[in-house]
GROMACS .gro file of C-alpha atoms in nm:
model
  491
    1MET     CA    1   0.000   0.000   0.000
    2THR     CA    2   0.108   0.360  -0.051
    3PRO     CA    3   0.284   0.477   0.267
    4HIS     CA    4   0.101   0.737   0.464
    5ALA     CA    5   0.235   1.039   0.638
    6PRO     CA    6   0.356   0.980   0.991
    7ASP     CA    7   0.151   1.138   1.265
    8ARG     CA    8   0.262   1.498   1.302
    9PRO     CA    9   0.013   1.654   1.543
   10HIS     CA   10   0.161   2.002   1.504
   11HIS     CA   11   0.189   2.003   1.126
   12ARG     CA   12  -0.068   1.954   0.854
   13LEU     CA   13   0.231   2.028   0.625
   14HIS     CA   14   0.422   1.699   0.596
   15ALA     CA   15   0.704   1.803   0.362
   16VAL     CA   16   0.822   2.076   0.125
   17LEU     CA   17   0.952   1.966  -0.214
   18PHE     CA   18   1.183   2.213  -0.389
   19ASP     CA   19   1.263   2.240  -0.755
   20MET     CA   20   1.627   2.333  -0.804
   21ASP     CA   21   1.695   2.532  -1.121
   22GLY     CA   22   1.559   2.884  -1.090
   23THR     CA   23   1.388   2.806  -0.760
   24LEU     CA   24   1.664   2.747  -0.505
   25VAL     CA   25   1.956   2.859  -0.716
   26ASP     CA   26   1.983   3.095  -1.009
   27THR     CA   27   2.060   2.827  -1.263
   28GLU     CA   28   1.776   2.897  -1.505
   29ARG     CA   29   1.985   3.190  -1.630
   30LEU     CA   30   2.290   2.962  -1.654
   31TRP     CA   31   2.088   2.696  -1.840
   32TRP     CA   32   1.950   2.961  -2.076
   33GLU     CA   33   2.306   3.080  -2.148
   34ALA     CA   34   2.425   2.724  -2.203
   35VAL     CA   35   2.148   2.656  -2.454
   36GLU     CA   36   2.220   2.983  -2.633
   37GLN     CA   37   2.586   2.882  -2.658
   38VAL     CA   38   2.503   2.543  -2.808
   39ALA     CA   39   2.227   2.681  -3.032
   40GLY     CA   40   2.463   2.949  -3.164
   41ARG     CA   41   2.196   3.218  -3.142
   42PRO     CA   42   2.007   3.426  -2.885
   43LEU     CA   43   1.697   3.256  -2.751
   44THR     CA   44   1.358   3.429  -2.757
   45GLU     CA   45   1.036   3.402  -2.562
   46ALA     CA   46   0.909   3.157  -2.823
   47ASP     CA   47   1.186   2.915  -2.722
   48GLN     CA   48   1.090   2.906  -2.353
   49PRO     CA   49   0.858   2.600  -2.368
   50GLU     CA   50   1.143   2.391  -2.511
   51VAL     CA   51   1.406   2.516  -2.265
   52LEU     CA   52   1.266   2.615  -1.926
   53GLY     CA   53   1.199   2.330  -1.686
   54ARG     CA   54   1.287   2.071  -1.950
   55PRO     CA   55   1.540   1.789  -1.914
   56VAL     CA   56   1.858   1.809  -2.116
   57GLU     CA   57   1.741   1.534  -2.351
   58HIS     CA   58   1.424   1.723  -2.446
   59THR     CA   59   1.613   2.041  -2.533
   60ALA     CA   60   1.877   1.837  -2.719
   61ASP     CA   61   1.606   1.669  -2.929
   62TRP     CA   62   1.455   2.011  -3.003
   63LEU     CA   63   1.790   2.158  -3.108
   64GLY     CA   64   1.867   1.847  -3.310
   65ALA     CA   65   1.543   1.878  -3.504
   66ALA     CA   66   1.625   2.241  -3.582
   67THR     CA   67   1.993   2.195  -3.671
   68GLY     CA   68   2.023   1.839  -3.797
   69ARG     CA   69   2.294   1.764  -3.539
   70PRO     CA   70   2.273   1.433  -3.344
   71ALA     CA   71   2.070   1.479  -3.029
   72ALA     CA   72   2.310   1.263  -2.825
   73ASP     CA   73   2.602   1.490  -2.917
   74LEU     CA   74   2.400   1.799  -2.834
   75ALA     CA   75   2.297   1.655  -2.496
   76ALA     CA   76   2.661   1.590  -2.407
   77VAL     CA   77   2.761   1.945  -2.500
   78LEU     CA   78   2.465   2.091  -2.311
   79HIS     CA   79   2.561   1.889  -2.002
   80ARG     CA   80   2.919   2.016  -2.021
   81GLU     CA   81   2.830   2.381  -2.084
   82PHE     CA   82   2.573   2.388  -1.805
   83ALA     CA   83   2.789   2.205  -1.549
   84GLU     CA   84   3.079   2.443  -1.608
   85ARG     CA   85   2.855   2.743  -1.549
   86VAL     CA   86   2.704   2.586  -1.235
   87ARG     CA   87   3.047   2.520  -1.082
   88THR     CA   88   3.159   2.877  -1.134
   89GLY     CA   89   2.839   3.079  -1.110
   90ILE     CA   90   2.591   2.923  -0.867
   91VAL     CA   91   2.394   3.181  -0.666
   92PRO     CA   92   2.112   3.097  -0.420
   93ARG     CA   93   1.781   3.264  -0.500
   94PRO     CA   94   1.668   3.537  -0.256
   95GLY     CA   95   1.513   3.384   0.054
   96ALA     CA   96   1.595   3.024  -0.042
   97VAL     CA   97   1.854   2.947   0.226
   98GLU     CA   98   1.652   3.129   0.493
   99LEU     CA   99   1.341   2.924   0.409
  100LEU     CA  100   1.535   2.597   0.417
  101ASP     CA  101   1.670   2.689   0.762
  102ALA     CA  102   1.324   2.786   0.886
  103LEU     CA  103   1.176   2.455   0.772
  104ALA     CA  104   1.457   2.263   0.943
  105ALA     CA  105   1.392   2.454   1.265
  106ALA     CA  106   1.019   2.372   1.237
  107GLY     CA  107   1.091   2.002   1.185
  108VAL     CA  108   0.945   1.991   0.832
  109PRO     CA  109   1.141   1.760   0.598
  110THR     CA  110   1.247   1.886   0.257
  111ALA     CA  111   1.339   1.721  -0.072
  112LEU     CA  112   1.510   1.838  -0.388
  113VAL     CA  113   1.311   1.742  -0.698
  114THR     CA  114   1.477   1.842  -1.023
  115ALA     CA  115   1.475   1.767  -1.395
  116SER     CA  116   1.852   1.815  -1.398
  117PRO     CA  117   2.081   1.510  -1.403
  118ARG     CA  118   2.235   1.373  -1.084
  119ALA     CA  119   2.580   1.511  -1.168
  120VAL     CA  120   2.450   1.869  -1.176
  121ALA     CA  121   2.220   1.823  -0.876
  122ASP     CA  122   2.510   1.699  -0.664
  123VAL     CA  123   2.709   2.014  -0.745
  124VAL     CA  124   2.418   2.226  -0.625
  125LEU     CA  125   2.362   2.010  -0.317
  126ASP     CA  126   2.725   2.057  -0.219
  127ALA     CA  127   2.687   2.433  -0.255
  128LEU     CA  128   2.363   2.452  -0.055
  129GLY     CA  129   2.448   2.180   0.196
  130ALA     CA  130   2.324   1.830   0.119
  131ASP     CA  131   2.226   1.786   0.484
  132ARG     CA  132   1.949   2.043   0.432
  133PHE     CA  133   1.751   1.782   0.234
  134ALA     CA  134   1.607   1.448   0.345
  135THR     CA  135   1.627   1.317  -0.011
  136SER     CA  136   1.673   1.425  -0.372
  137VAL     CA  137   1.516   1.306  -0.697
  138THR     CA  138   1.680   1.387  -1.031
  139ALA     CA  139   1.618   1.316  -1.398
  140ASP     CA  140   1.825   1.000  -1.356
  141ASP     CA  141   1.596   0.858  -1.087
  142THR     CA  142   1.260   0.818  -1.263
  143ALA     CA  143   1.155   0.678  -1.599
  144ARG     CA  144   0.984   1.007  -1.682
  145THR     CA  145   1.067   1.353  -1.557
  146LYS     CA  146   0.873   1.679  -1.545
  147PRO     CA  147   0.602   1.762  -1.657
  148ALA     CA  148   0.505   1.403  -1.565
  149PRO     CA  149   0.420   1.361  -1.196
  150ASP     CA  150   0.678   1.084  -1.144
  151PRO     CA  151   0.954   1.289  -0.975
  152TYR     CA  152   0.723   1.435  -0.712
  153LEU     CA  153   0.550   1.102  -0.655
  154ALA     CA  154   0.891   0.939  -0.609
  155ALA     CA  155   0.997   1.200  -0.352
  156CYS     CA  156   0.673   1.149  -0.159
  157ARG     CA  157   0.722   0.772  -0.159
  158ILE     CA  158   1.075   0.807  -0.025
  159LEU     CA  159   0.962   1.046   0.250
  160GLY     CA  160   0.655   0.838   0.332
  161VAL     CA  161   0.416   1.130   0.287
  162ASP     CA  162   0.099   1.190   0.088
  163PRO     CA  163   0.127   1.449  -0.194
  164PRO     CA  164  -0.181   1.649  -0.080
  165ALA     CA  165  -0.003   1.717   0.252
  166CYS     CA  166   0.303   1.861   0.073
  167VAL     CA  167   0.389   2.197  -0.081
  168ALA     CA  168   0.601   2.194  -0.397
  169VAL     CA  169   0.801   2.508  -0.477
  170GLU     CA  170   0.847   2.563  -0.850
  171ASP     CA  171   0.949   2.834  -1.093
  172THR     CA  172   0.823   2.707  -1.434
  173GLU     CA  173   0.493   2.598  -1.585
  174THR     CA  174   0.652   2.259  -1.661
  175GLY     CA  175   0.743   2.205  -1.297
  176VAL     CA  176   0.407   2.331  -1.175
  177ALA     CA  177   0.231   2.084  -1.404
  178SER     CA  178   0.441   1.800  -1.263
  179ALA     CA  179   0.374   1.891  -0.900
  180GLU     CA  180   0.002   1.950  -0.949
  181ALA     CA  181  -0.039   1.624  -1.141
  182ALA     CA  182   0.117   1.450  -0.841
  183GLY     CA  183  -0.144   1.612  -0.615
  184CYS     CA  184   0.078   1.864  -0.437
  185THR     CA  185  -0.012   2.216  -0.338
  186VAL     CA  186   0.215   2.454  -0.531
  187LEU     CA  187   0.399   2.772  -0.442
  188ALA     CA  188   0.508   2.917  -0.776
  189VAL     CA  189   0.795   3.167  -0.780
  190PRO     CA  190   0.847   3.246  -1.151
  191SER     CA  191   1.204   3.304  -1.263
  192LEU     CA  192   1.212   3.378  -1.637
  193ALA     CA  193   0.852   3.323  -1.751
  194PRO     CA  194   0.526   3.419  -1.580
  195ILE     CA  195   0.299   3.161  -1.413
  196GLY     CA  196  -0.073   3.223  -1.380
  197GLU     CA  197  -0.288   3.195  -1.069
  198ALA     CA  198  -0.497   2.879  -1.033
  199PRO     CA  199  -0.697   2.698  -0.765
  200GLY     CA  200  -0.466   2.531  -0.514
  201ARG     CA  201  -0.170   2.740  -0.635
  202THR     CA  202  -0.002   3.041  -0.477
  203VAL     CA  203   0.217   3.270  -0.688
  204ARG     CA  204   0.484   3.489  -0.525
  205ASP     CA  205   0.750   3.713  -0.677
  206SER     CA  206   1.024   3.574  -0.452
  207LEU     CA  207   1.099   3.335  -0.168
  208ALA     CA  208   1.223   3.630   0.033
  209GLY     CA  209   0.998   3.665   0.336
  210VAL     CA  210   0.824   3.329   0.288
  211THR     CA  211   0.803   3.148   0.621
  212ALA     CA  212   0.736   2.793   0.733
  213ALA     CA  213   0.402   2.918   0.869
  214ASP     CA  214   0.313   3.052   0.521
  215LEU     CA  215   0.367   2.708   0.370
  216GLU     CA  216   0.175   2.546   0.655
  217ARG     CA  217  -0.126   2.763   0.572
  218MET     CA  218  -0.102   2.664   0.204
  219ALA     CA  219  -0.118   2.294   0.287
  220VAL     CA  220  -0.494   2.271   0.297
  221PRO     CA  221  -0.589   1.902   0.319
  222ARG     CA  222  -0.710   1.803  -0.027
  223LEU     CA  223  -0.873   1.511  -0.200
  224ARG     CA  224  -0.865   1.457  -0.577
  225VAL     CA  225  -1.155   1.246  -0.704
  226MET     CA  226  -1.190   1.094  -1.050
  227SER     CA  227  -1.497   0.948  -1.219
  228TRP     CA  228  -1.424   0.712  -1.504
  229ASN     CA  229  -1.628   0.477  -1.721
  230LEU     CA  230  -1.377   0.211  -1.834
  231TRP     CA  231  -1.580   0.106  -2.140
  232LEU     CA  232  -1.649  -0.263  -2.083
  233GLY     CA  233  -1.339  -0.291  -1.869
  234GLY     CA  234  -1.123  -0.132  -2.139
  235SER     CA  235  -1.140  -0.439  -2.359
  236LYS     CA  236  -1.173  -0.247  -2.685
  237VAL     CA  237  -0.817  -0.108  -2.653
  238ASP     CA  238  -0.489  -0.300  -2.664
  239ASP     CA  239  -0.288  -0.315  -2.339
  240HIS     CA  240  -0.579  -0.142  -2.170
  241ARG     CA  241  -0.491  -0.227  -1.811
  242ALA     CA  242  -0.146  -0.067  -1.829
  243LYS     CA  243  -0.299   0.237  -1.999
  244GLN     CA  244  -0.562   0.263  -1.727
  245VAL     CA  245  -0.294   0.256  -1.457
  246GLN     CA  246  -0.101   0.526  -1.639
  247ALA     CA  247  -0.410   0.744  -1.674
  248VAL     CA  248  -0.489   0.719  -1.303
  249LEU     CA  249  -0.131   0.810  -1.211
  250GLU     CA  250  -0.125   1.104  -1.453
  251SER     CA  251  -0.455   1.234  -1.316
  252GLY     CA  252  -0.307   1.267  -0.967
  253ALA     CA  253  -0.629   1.120  -0.829
  254ASP     CA  254  -0.653   0.996  -0.471
  255VAL     CA  255  -0.974   0.803  -0.529
  256VAL     CA  256  -1.143   0.683  -0.849
  257GLY     CA  257  -1.509   0.584  -0.889
  258LEU     CA  258  -1.531   0.330  -1.172
  259GLN     CA  259  -1.812   0.217  -1.399
  260GLU     CA  260  -1.809  -0.067  -1.655
  261THR     CA  261  -1.528  -0.246  -1.473
  262GLY     CA  262  -1.575  -0.575  -1.656
  263GLY     CA  263  -1.576  -0.753  -1.322
  264THR     CA  264  -1.206  -0.756  -1.236
  265ALA     CA  265  -1.075  -0.409  -1.320
  266ALA     CA  266  -1.107  -0.259  -0.971
  267GLN     CA  267  -0.906  -0.535  -0.808
  268GLU     CA  268  -0.644  -0.554  -1.083
  269LEU     CA  269  -0.592  -0.178  -1.094
  270ALA     CA  270  -0.568  -0.158  -0.715
  271GLU     CA  271  -0.305  -0.431  -0.712
  272ALA     CA  272  -0.105  -0.253  -0.984
  273LEU     CA  273  -0.125   0.080  -0.801
  274GLY     CA  274  -0.076  -0.059  -0.451
  275TRP     CA  275  -0.409   0.096  -0.350
  276HIS     CA  276  -0.719  -0.013  -0.162
  277HIS     CA  277  -1.038  -0.100  -0.352
  278HIS     CA  278  -1.400  -0.205  -0.338
  279ARG     CA  279  -1.571  -0.417  -0.602
  280ALA     CA  280  -1.952  -0.414  -0.631
  281GLY     CA  281  -2.104  -0.658  -0.875
  282GLU     CA  282  -1.970  -0.687  -1.228
  283ASN     CA  283  -1.976  -0.318  -1.314
  284LEU     CA  284  -1.886  -0.086  -1.026
  285GLY     CA  285  -1.575  -0.028  -0.819
  286VAL     CA  286  -1.378   0.226  -0.620
  287LEU     CA  287  -1.000   0.266  -0.608
  288SER     CA  288  -0.846   0.459  -0.316
  289ARG     CA  289  -0.494   0.541  -0.209
  290HIS     CA  290  -0.649   0.590   0.138
  291PRO     CA  291  -0.780   0.300   0.350
  292VAL     CA  292  -1.140   0.187   0.298
  293THR     CA  293  -1.311   0.171   0.638
  294ALA     CA  294  -1.668   0.082   0.532
  295ARG     CA  295  -1.857  -0.043   0.228
  296PHE     CA  296  -2.211   0.059   0.134
  297GLY     CA  297  -2.483  -0.061  -0.099
  298ASP     CA  298  -2.560  -0.398  -0.251
  299PRO     CA  299  -2.229  -0.586  -0.302
  300ASP     CA  300  -2.395  -0.778  -0.586
  301VAL     CA  301  -2.544  -0.473  -0.756
  302GLY     CA  302  -2.635  -0.525  -1.119
  303PHE     CA  303  -2.496  -0.352  -1.427
  304TYR     CA  304  -2.684  -0.037  -1.324
  305GLY     CA  305  -2.698   0.097  -0.972
  306ALA     CA  306  -2.470   0.252  -0.710
  307ALA     CA  307  -2.213   0.146  -0.452
  308GLY     CA  308  -2.008   0.333  -0.197
  309VAL     CA  309  -1.720   0.328   0.048
  310ARG     CA  310  -1.596   0.535   0.338
  311ILE     CA  311  -1.227   0.625   0.322
  312ALA     CA  312  -0.998   0.751   0.597
  313VAL     CA  313  -0.812   1.042   0.438
  314ALA     CA  314  -0.627   1.114   0.763
  315PRO     CA  315  -0.681   1.045   1.133
  316GLY     CA  316  -1.026   1.178   1.215
  317ARG     CA  317  -1.098   1.272   0.852
  318GLU     CA  318  -1.334   1.048   0.658
  319VAL     CA  319  -1.518   1.094   0.328
  320ASP     CA  320  -1.787   0.879   0.167
  321ILE     CA  321  -1.733   0.804  -0.203
  322TRP     CA  322  -2.018   0.664  -0.414
  323THR     CA  323  -2.006   0.556  -0.777
  324ALA     CA  324  -2.321   0.519  -0.989
  325HIS     CA  325  -2.408   0.396  -1.336
  326LEU     CA  326  -2.753   0.474  -1.475
  327HIS     CA  327  -2.929   0.312  -1.772
  328TYR     CA  328  -2.822   0.426  -2.116
  329THR     CA  329  -3.155   0.419  -2.299
  330PRO     CA  330  -3.356   0.608  -2.406
  331TYR     CA  331  -3.077   0.861  -2.452
  332GLY     CA  332  -3.199   1.219  -2.434
  333PRO     CA  333  -2.940   1.390  -2.656
  334TYR     CA  334  -3.027   1.148  -2.940
  335GLU     CA  335  -3.398   1.212  -2.896
  336ALA     CA  336  -3.338   1.587  -2.898
  337ALA     CA  337  -3.092   1.598  -3.189
  338PHE     CA  338  -3.228   1.321  -3.412
  339ASP     CA  339  -3.598   1.303  -3.324
  340GLY     CA  340  -3.670   1.664  -3.229
  341LEU     CA  341  -3.840   1.557  -2.906
  342PRO     CA  342  -3.949   1.862  -2.703
  343ALA     CA  343  -3.849   1.924  -2.342
  344ALA     CA  344  -4.158   1.764  -2.191
  345GLY     CA  345  -4.099   1.443  -2.382
  346LEU     CA  346  -3.732   1.433  -2.292
  347ILE     CA  347  -3.814   1.476  -1.924
  348ALA     CA  348  -4.084   1.208  -1.937
  349HIS     CA  349  -3.835   0.958  -2.078
  350GLU     CA  350  -3.600   1.003  -1.780
  351GLU     CA  351  -3.819   0.805  -1.541
  352LEU     CA  352  -3.601   0.491  -1.529
  353ARG     CA  353  -3.282   0.687  -1.465
  354LEU     CA  354  -3.463   0.908  -1.216
  355SER     CA  355  -3.577   0.598  -1.028
  356GLN     CA  356  -3.220   0.466  -1.023
  357MET     CA  357  -3.088   0.800  -0.901
  358ARG     CA  358  -3.347   0.819  -0.624
  359ASP     CA  359  -3.252   0.468  -0.514
  360ALA     CA  360  -2.887   0.574  -0.499
  361LEU     CA  361  -2.975   0.888  -0.303
  362ASP     CA  362  -3.182   0.682  -0.058
  363ARG     CA  363  -2.890   0.446   0.000
  364ILE     CA  364  -2.657   0.741   0.051
  365ALA     CA  365  -2.898   0.893   0.305
  366GLU     CA  366  -2.914   0.562   0.497
  367SER     CA  367  -2.535   0.530   0.524
  368SER     CA  368  -2.440   0.896   0.579
  369ASP     CA  369  -2.314   1.022   0.914
  370ASP     CA  370  -2.316   1.378   1.039
  371GLY     CA  371  -1.996   1.561   0.957
  372VAL     CA  372  -1.882   1.314   0.691
  373PRO     CA  373  -1.869   1.471   0.343
  374VAL     CA  374  -2.008   1.272   0.051
  375VAL     CA  375  -1.893   1.254  -0.311
  376LEU     CA  376  -2.118   1.095  -0.574
  377VAL     CA  377  -1.956   1.023  -0.909
  378GLY     CA  378  -2.075   0.837  -1.210
  379ASP     CA  379  -2.190   0.791  -1.565
  380PHE     CA  380  -2.550   0.914  -1.541
  381ASN     CA  381  -2.614   0.875  -1.918
  382CYS     CA  382  -2.804   1.203  -1.919
  383PRO     CA  383  -2.722   1.573  -1.950
  384SER     CA  384  -2.746   1.827  -1.670
  385HIS     CA  385  -3.013   2.090  -1.608
  386LEU     CA  386  -2.717   2.327  -1.551
  387ASP     CA  387  -2.611   2.287  -1.916
  388TRP     CA  388  -2.940   2.291  -2.110
  389PRO     CA  389  -3.133   2.618  -2.071
  390ASP     CA  390  -3.461   2.469  -2.194
  391VAL     CA  391  -3.462   2.122  -2.031
  392ARG     CA  392  -3.484   2.065  -1.657
  393TRP     CA  393  -3.320   1.723  -1.666
  394PRO     CA  394  -3.469   1.553  -1.358
  395VAL     CA  395  -3.181   1.321  -1.266
  396THR     CA  396  -2.934   1.599  -1.195
  397GLU     CA  397  -3.209   1.809  -1.037
  398ALA     CA  398  -3.285   1.522  -0.796
  399ALA     CA  399  -2.920   1.513  -0.690
  400GLU     CA  400  -2.922   1.888  -0.641
  401ASP     CA  401  -3.241   1.867  -0.435
  402ALA     CA  402  -3.063   1.611  -0.213
  403GLY     CA  403  -2.791   1.868  -0.140
  404PHE     CA  404  -2.532   1.766  -0.400
  405ALA     CA  405  -2.344   2.032  -0.594
  406ASP     CA  406  -2.192   1.977  -0.938
  407SER     CA  407  -1.816   2.027  -0.893
  408PHE     CA  408  -1.743   2.087  -1.261
  409ARG     CA  409  -2.006   2.360  -1.288
  410GLU     CA  410  -1.884   2.517  -0.965
  411ALA     CA  411  -1.539   2.547  -1.121
  412HIS     CA  412  -1.673   2.639  -1.467
  413PRO     CA  413  -2.012   2.811  -1.431
  414ASP     CA  414  -2.056   2.898  -1.800
  415PRO     CA  415  -2.149   2.589  -2.006
  416ALA     CA  416  -2.095   2.778  -2.331
  417ALA     CA  417  -1.737   2.868  -2.239
  418GLU     CA  418  -1.656   2.532  -2.076
  419PRO     CA  419  -1.897   2.263  -2.199
  420GLY     CA  420  -1.704   1.984  -2.026
  421HIS     CA  421  -1.821   1.716  -2.269
  422THR     CA  422  -1.747   1.360  -2.160
  423TRP     CA  423  -1.936   1.179  -2.438
  424SER     CA  424  -1.752   1.101  -2.649
  425PRO     CA  425  -1.384   1.137  -2.737
  426VAL     CA  426  -1.405   0.845  -2.985
  427HIS     CA  427  -1.745   0.916  -3.141
  428PRO     CA  428  -1.741   1.232  -3.354
  429VAL     CA  429  -1.992   1.064  -3.588
  430HIS     CA  430  -2.298   0.861  -3.492
  431GLU     CA  431  -2.254   0.484  -3.516
  432ASP     CA  432  -2.551   0.422  -3.747
  433GLY     CA  433  -2.342   0.488  -4.057
  434GLY     CA  434  -2.550   0.783  -4.171
  435GLY     CA  435  -2.271   1.036  -4.116
  436ARG     CA  436  -2.464   1.240  -3.863
  437PRO     CA  437  -2.251   1.421  -3.604
  438GLU     CA  438  -2.262   1.252  -3.264
  439PRO     CA  439  -2.421   1.478  -3.003
  440GLN     CA  440  -2.144   1.575  -2.763
  441ASP     CA  441  -2.256   1.623  -2.404
  442ARG     CA  442  -2.162   1.613  -2.038
  443ILE     CA  443  -2.300   1.293  -1.889
  444ASP     CA  444  -2.029   1.200  -1.632
  445TYR     CA  445  -2.017   1.381  -1.300
  446VAL     CA  446  -1.837   1.441  -0.973
  447LEU     CA  447  -2.102   1.570  -0.732
  448HIS     CA  448  -2.038   1.651  -0.368
  449ARG     CA  449  -2.187   1.753  -0.037
  450GLY     CA  450  -1.973   1.915   0.233
  451LEU     CA  451  -1.650   1.991   0.046
  452THR     CA  452  -1.493   2.293  -0.125
  453VAL     CA  453  -1.403   2.272  -0.494
  454LEU     CA  454  -1.053   2.389  -0.581
  455ASP     CA  455  -1.052   2.275  -0.941
  456SER     CA  456  -1.235   2.043  -1.182
  457ARG     CA  457  -1.153   1.926  -1.532
  458THR     CA  458  -1.220   1.661  -1.789
  459LEU     CA  459  -0.938   1.427  -1.880
  460VAL     CA  460  -0.844   1.247  -2.200
  461THR     CA  461  -0.483   1.152  -2.271
  462GLY     CA  462  -0.339   1.157  -2.619
  463THR     CA  463  -0.551   1.210  -2.929
  464PRO     CA  464  -0.786   0.911  -2.952
  465ARG     CA  465  -0.868   0.777  -3.296
  466PRO     CA  466  -1.241   0.753  -3.367
  467TRP     CA  467  -1.442   0.435  -3.353
  468PRO     CA  468  -1.393   0.169  -3.477
  469ASP     CA  469  -1.014   0.222  -3.516
  470VAL     CA  470  -0.957   0.243  -3.141
  471ALA     CA  471  -0.735  -0.055  -3.053
  472GLY     CA  472  -0.416   0.151  -3.052
  473ASN     CA  473  -0.551   0.449  -2.858
  474ASP     CA  474  -0.360   0.570  -2.553
  475TRP     CA  475  -0.693   0.657  -2.393
  476PRO     CA  476  -0.867   0.325  -2.323
  477SER     CA  477  -1.226   0.451  -2.290
  478ASP     CA  478  -1.511   0.598  -2.490
  479HIS     CA  479  -1.579   0.852  -2.211
  480ALA     CA  480  -1.368   1.139  -2.087
  481ALA     CA  481  -1.298   1.119  -1.716
  482VAL     CA  482  -1.385   1.397  -1.471
  483VAL     CA  483  -1.124   1.494  -1.210
  484THR     CA  484  -1.207   1.729  -0.922
  485THR     CA  485  -0.978   1.853  -0.649
  486PHE     CA  486  -1.151   1.928  -0.318
  487ALA     CA  487  -1.038   2.104  -0.003
  488LEU     CA  488  -1.143   1.911   0.304
  489PRO     CA  489  -1.321   2.089   0.589
  490ALA     CA  490  -1.098   2.227   0.863
  491GLY     CA  491  -1.015   1.960   1.118
   0.00000   0.00000   0.00000
């Protein structure tokens, strides 16, 4: 199982994870100069995405594509040019050493997490004092480096802490993406390129004046929840189980409500991830990096229905997670787009799904305890009344009447600006062969009661090919997932 943070009664902040280049030491400038030297020209703002926060190999590949020179040769020269500059020109960033000392005095462990190679990181560690850090993770230590979450996840595993209880300090968009995908709170201190504000992210001009108490306040306990229909267990896509594991890791989710599990997916994914799980019937499941302390609903639920668990996010902090799958027919968007059915007819045809939703809400009410937040995720197979101005879709209204808020619409109130479609990344055209465009809609949800939404998004990895040529897709589903990050109530 994933190790959990040791009991630190005085700290909700379990660790601080520092990027190196441009964050702790002024090496972004040195790296920029090294790349300019090898490129043989001044770099511009347009070059920043290929240079800042990137591993040497990425920038070498980019330069090789532009110049025709072998990427391996370019990487070796870049390594040499950068290392020489680091040895002679390393300068700590303002406030960096003071913050490291303050964290040590407060008993908060720190880690160095960098996309630079070990040889360069060790030079910097010697300059800063390697004893200031409990561990370090470099580009040589993980199969993938930033912007993938792997480096931050590796640091958390070594320290035995949970990412949501950590603050990552970064200076580039690439590094921020890595830390946030791992589930960390982020303090962004831009060096050469600006970084925008975002939920769960703090942006400061400098580390000067930042205190351990400031970072403690940033470490709001969080929970990232994902809803995902696996599409008949993923069986339509080659190597689907490995792709499912990768998608869960890249989402940064702490708990995943599954539909269409094909019977064994929940258990197999949990074993691959080292997580806890609950399997309900042949279709529903929950994966959780946190322990499952109770299970709710019919354990032999049919293809449609709902099941839930209670998870212990931290001592004294529990959350109920329910996953639901509602019947797929009749499907309202087809009836609206293809048959021209008016609102009253669409609503009338929701009775089966409405009955299934009410049953799920009744089960949730029976199992709920005062003070325990509830998250209800699922493939409801129907649109939302928050998205259609002329149709009061009764299934989502019933959930709202029961006190559940729609996390995606809380984060993105305007459906025209952010439609959030989850059906379907592999069906641009309707399957009947007539060439009609497939109605795209939002039918997968992460609803909640008792939490605060920090962010919500849909997730599809890669660029899926359309049906039926889907076997080679990176994304092993016909639905987009929904991923919401919540702040837990104050303990």
